[in-house]
Amino acid sequence: FRRPKGFDLAGSWRASAARFESELRSIEVRVRASARCLTWLANARIPFSVDAGDAITLRVESVEQGARQLLAFGDEIEVLAPAAMRERMAQQAGALVALYRT
């Protein structure tokens, strides 16, 4: 194997990693998060972008995976969209309430 002349291995790797990351986390989620939660997201190295107003956007692999991940932030985060993610969060939160109220 010979590398083509002018081949930028580092640049190629960055592009490949970015493509993999964007394909892996294919679901865009809009949330409202407290200032404390924004710090937690940054510390957990969960990439997000700030939208207009007080909403932020992040990406998850699936509704199930995203709900499990975001439930860890408790009431410091509210999923605004997509609706399927809000519903899954509500289902899991309800199951937790039922578990701890018995």
PDB file of C-alpha atoms in Angstrom:
ATOM      1  CA  PHE A   1       0.000   0.000   0.000  1.00  0.00           C
ATOM      2  CA  ARG A   2       1.284   3.419  -0.917  1.00  0.00           C
ATOM      3  CA  ARG A   3      -0.217   6.624   0.281  1.00  0.00           C
ATOM      4  CA  PRO A   4      -1.062   9.015  -2.572  1.00  0.00           C
ATOM      5  CA  LYS A   5       1.133  12.111  -2.813  1.00  0.00           C
ATOM      6  CA  GLY A   6      -0.311  14.996  -0.867  1.00  0.00           C
ATOM      7  CA  PHE A   7      -2.593  12.737   1.166  1.00  0.00           C
ATOM      8  CA  ASP A   8      -3.469  14.441   4.461  1.00  0.00           C
ATOM      9  CA  LEU A   9      -3.868  11.591   6.950  1.00  0.00           C
ATOM     10  CA  ALA A  10      -4.838  13.855   9.871  1.00  0.00           C
ATOM     11  CA  GLY A  11      -7.405  15.740   7.792  1.00  0.00           C
ATOM     12  CA  SER A  12      -8.810  12.543   6.350  1.00  0.00           C
ATOM     13  CA  TRP A  13      -9.117  11.055   9.827  1.00  0.00           C
ATOM     14  CA  ARG A  14     -10.926  14.160  11.160  1.00  0.00           C
ATOM     15  CA  ALA A  15     -13.382  14.094   8.248  1.00  0.00           C
ATOM     16  CA  SER A  16     -13.986  10.369   8.661  1.00  0.00           C
ATOM     17  CA  ALA A  17     -14.524  10.701  12.421  1.00  0.00           C
ATOM     18  CA  ALA A  18     -16.925  13.642  11.927  1.00  0.00           C
ATOM     19  CA  ARG A  19     -18.899  11.688   9.320  1.00  0.00           C
ATOM     20  CA  PHE A  20     -19.093   8.671  11.644  1.00  0.00           C
ATOM     21  CA  GLU A  21     -20.240  10.847  14.549  1.00  0.00           C
ATOM     22  CA  SER A  22     -22.966  12.558  12.493  1.00  0.00           C
ATOM     23  CA  GLU A  23     -24.254   9.221  11.190  1.00  0.00           C
ATOM     24  CA  LEU A  24     -24.141   7.634  14.638  1.00  0.00           C
ATOM     25  CA  ARG A  25     -26.123  10.401  16.325  1.00  0.00           C
ATOM     26  CA  SER A  26     -28.800  10.853  13.703  1.00  0.00           C
ATOM     27  CA  ILE A  27     -31.680  12.192  15.836  1.00  0.00           C
ATOM     28  CA  GLU A  28     -31.742  15.905  16.592  1.00  0.00           C
ATOM     29  CA  VAL A  29     -33.240  16.809  19.974  1.00  0.00           C
ATOM     30  CA  ARG A  30     -34.231  20.281  21.158  1.00  0.00           C
ATOM     31  CA  VAL A  31     -34.145  20.787  24.900  1.00  0.00           C
ATOM     32  CA  ARG A  32     -34.419  23.504  27.505  1.00  0.00           C
ATOM     33  CA  ALA A  33     -31.717  23.101  30.131  1.00  0.00           C
ATOM     34  CA  SER A  34     -30.765  24.900  33.323  1.00  0.00           C
ATOM     35  CA  ALA A  35     -27.409  26.659  33.561  1.00  0.00           C
ATOM     36  CA  ARG A  36     -26.224  23.871  35.845  1.00  0.00           C
ATOM     37  CA  CYS A  37     -27.283  21.261  33.287  1.00  0.00           C
ATOM     38  CA  LEU A  38     -25.379  23.075  30.529  1.00  0.00           C
ATOM     39  CA  THR A  39     -22.255  22.713  32.648  1.00  0.00           C
ATOM     40  CA  TRP A  40     -23.002  19.019  33.184  1.00  0.00           C
ATOM     41  CA  LEU A  41     -23.517  18.498  29.436  1.00  0.00           C
ATOM     42  CA  ALA A  42     -20.195  20.174  28.696  1.00  0.00           C
ATOM     43  CA  ASN A  43     -18.404  18.165  31.401  1.00  0.00           C
ATOM     44  CA  ALA A  44     -19.917  14.943  30.013  1.00  0.00           C
ATOM     45  CA  ARG A  45     -18.590  15.975  26.595  1.00  0.00           C
ATOM     46  CA  ILE A  46     -22.060  15.881  25.077  1.00  0.00           C
ATOM     47  CA  PRO A  47     -21.899  18.262  22.111  1.00  0.00           C
ATOM     48  CA  PHE A  48     -24.715  20.789  21.822  1.00  0.00           C
ATOM     49  CA  SER A  49     -25.464  24.060  20.086  1.00  0.00           C
ATOM     50  CA  VAL A  50     -27.338  27.010  21.538  1.00  0.00           C
ATOM     51  CA  ASP A  51     -30.510  27.966  19.659  1.00  0.00           C
ATOM     52  CA  ALA A  52     -32.403  31.232  19.757  1.00  0.00           C
ATOM     53  CA  GLY A  53     -33.969  31.819  23.132  1.00  0.00           C
ATOM     54  CA  ASP A  54     -33.285  29.345  25.896  1.00  0.00           C
ATOM     55  CA  ALA A  55     -33.277  26.129  23.842  1.00  0.00           C
ATOM     56  CA  ILE A  56     -30.308  24.025  22.817  1.00  0.00           C
ATOM     57  CA  THR A  57     -29.947  21.289  20.216  1.00  0.00           C
ATOM     58  CA  LEU A  58     -28.079  18.041  20.660  1.00  0.00           C
ATOM     59  CA  ARG A  59     -27.954  14.756  18.782  1.00  0.00           C
ATOM     60  CA  VAL A  60     -28.624  11.229  20.032  1.00  0.00           C
ATOM     61  CA  GLU A  61     -28.353   7.731  18.568  1.00  0.00           C
ATOM     62  CA  SER A  62     -31.968   6.736  19.194  1.00  0.00           C
ATOM     63  CA  VAL A  63     -35.017   7.807  21.173  1.00  0.00           C
ATOM     64  CA  GLU A  64     -34.370   5.024  23.692  1.00  0.00           C
ATOM     65  CA  GLN A  65     -30.671   5.832  24.138  1.00  0.00           C
ATOM     66  CA  GLY A  66     -31.318   9.574  24.258  1.00  0.00           C
ATOM     67  CA  ALA A  67     -34.038   9.236  26.886  1.00  0.00           C
ATOM     68  CA  ARG A  68     -31.803   7.090  29.104  1.00  0.00           C
ATOM     69  CA  GLN A  69     -28.980   9.599  28.748  1.00  0.00           C
ATOM     70  CA  LEU A  70     -31.080  12.708  29.367  1.00  0.00           C
ATOM     71  CA  LEU A  71     -33.039  11.262  32.300  1.00  0.00           C
ATOM     72  CA  ALA A  72     -29.771  11.372  34.229  1.00  0.00           C
ATOM     73  CA  PHE A  73     -30.156  15.170  34.328  1.00  0.00           C
ATOM     74  CA  GLY A  74     -33.516  14.948  36.120  1.00  0.00           C
ATOM     75  CA  ASP A  75     -35.643  18.068  36.154  1.00  0.00           C
ATOM     76  CA  GLU A  76     -32.691  20.203  35.035  1.00  0.00           C
ATOM     77  CA  ILE A  77     -33.558  19.401  31.399  1.00  0.00           C
ATOM     78  CA  GLU A  78     -36.810  19.357  29.396  1.00  0.00           C
ATOM     79  CA  VAL A  79     -37.089  17.759  25.964  1.00  0.00           C
ATOM     80  CA  LEU A  80     -38.992  20.063  23.608  1.00  0.00           C
ATOM     81  CA  ALA A  81     -38.800  17.932  20.447  1.00  0.00           C
ATOM     82  CA  PRO A  82     -39.195  15.430  18.914  1.00  0.00           C
ATOM     83  CA  ALA A  83     -42.533  14.315  20.333  1.00  0.00           C
ATOM     84  CA  ALA A  84     -41.436  10.657  20.420  1.00  0.00           C
ATOM     85  CA  MET A  85     -38.572  11.608  22.723  1.00  0.00           C
ATOM     86  CA  ARG A  86     -40.869  13.589  25.038  1.00  0.00           C
ATOM     87  CA  GLU A  87     -43.216  10.595  25.204  1.00  0.00           C
ATOM     88  CA  ARG A  88     -40.389   8.170  26.005  1.00  0.00           C
ATOM     89  CA  MET A  89     -39.089  10.503  28.733  1.00  0.00           C
ATOM     90  CA  ALA A  90     -42.599  10.660  30.253  1.00  0.00           C
ATOM     91  CA  GLN A  91     -42.958   6.859  30.125  1.00  0.00           C
ATOM     92  CA  GLN A  92     -39.628   6.278  31.835  1.00  0.00           C
ATOM     93  CA  ALA A  93     -40.237   8.994  34.430  1.00  0.00           C
ATOM     94  CA  GLY A  94     -43.658   7.473  35.183  1.00  0.00           C
ATOM     95  CA  ALA A  95     -42.077   4.053  35.639  1.00  0.00           C
ATOM     96  CA  LEU A  96     -39.596   5.556  38.107  1.00  0.00           C
ATOM     97  CA  VAL A  97     -42.385   7.221  40.082  1.00  0.00           C
ATOM     98  CA  ALA A  98     -44.298   3.928  40.238  1.00  0.00           C
ATOM     99  CA  LEU A  99     -41.182   2.082  41.369  1.00  0.00           C
ATOM    100  CA  TYR A 100     -40.333   4.461  44.190  1.00  0.00           C
ATOM    101  CA  ARG A 101     -43.899   5.078  45.398  1.00  0.00           C
ATOM    102  CA  THR A 102     -44.446   1.415  46.273  1.00  0.00           C
TER     103      THR A 102
END
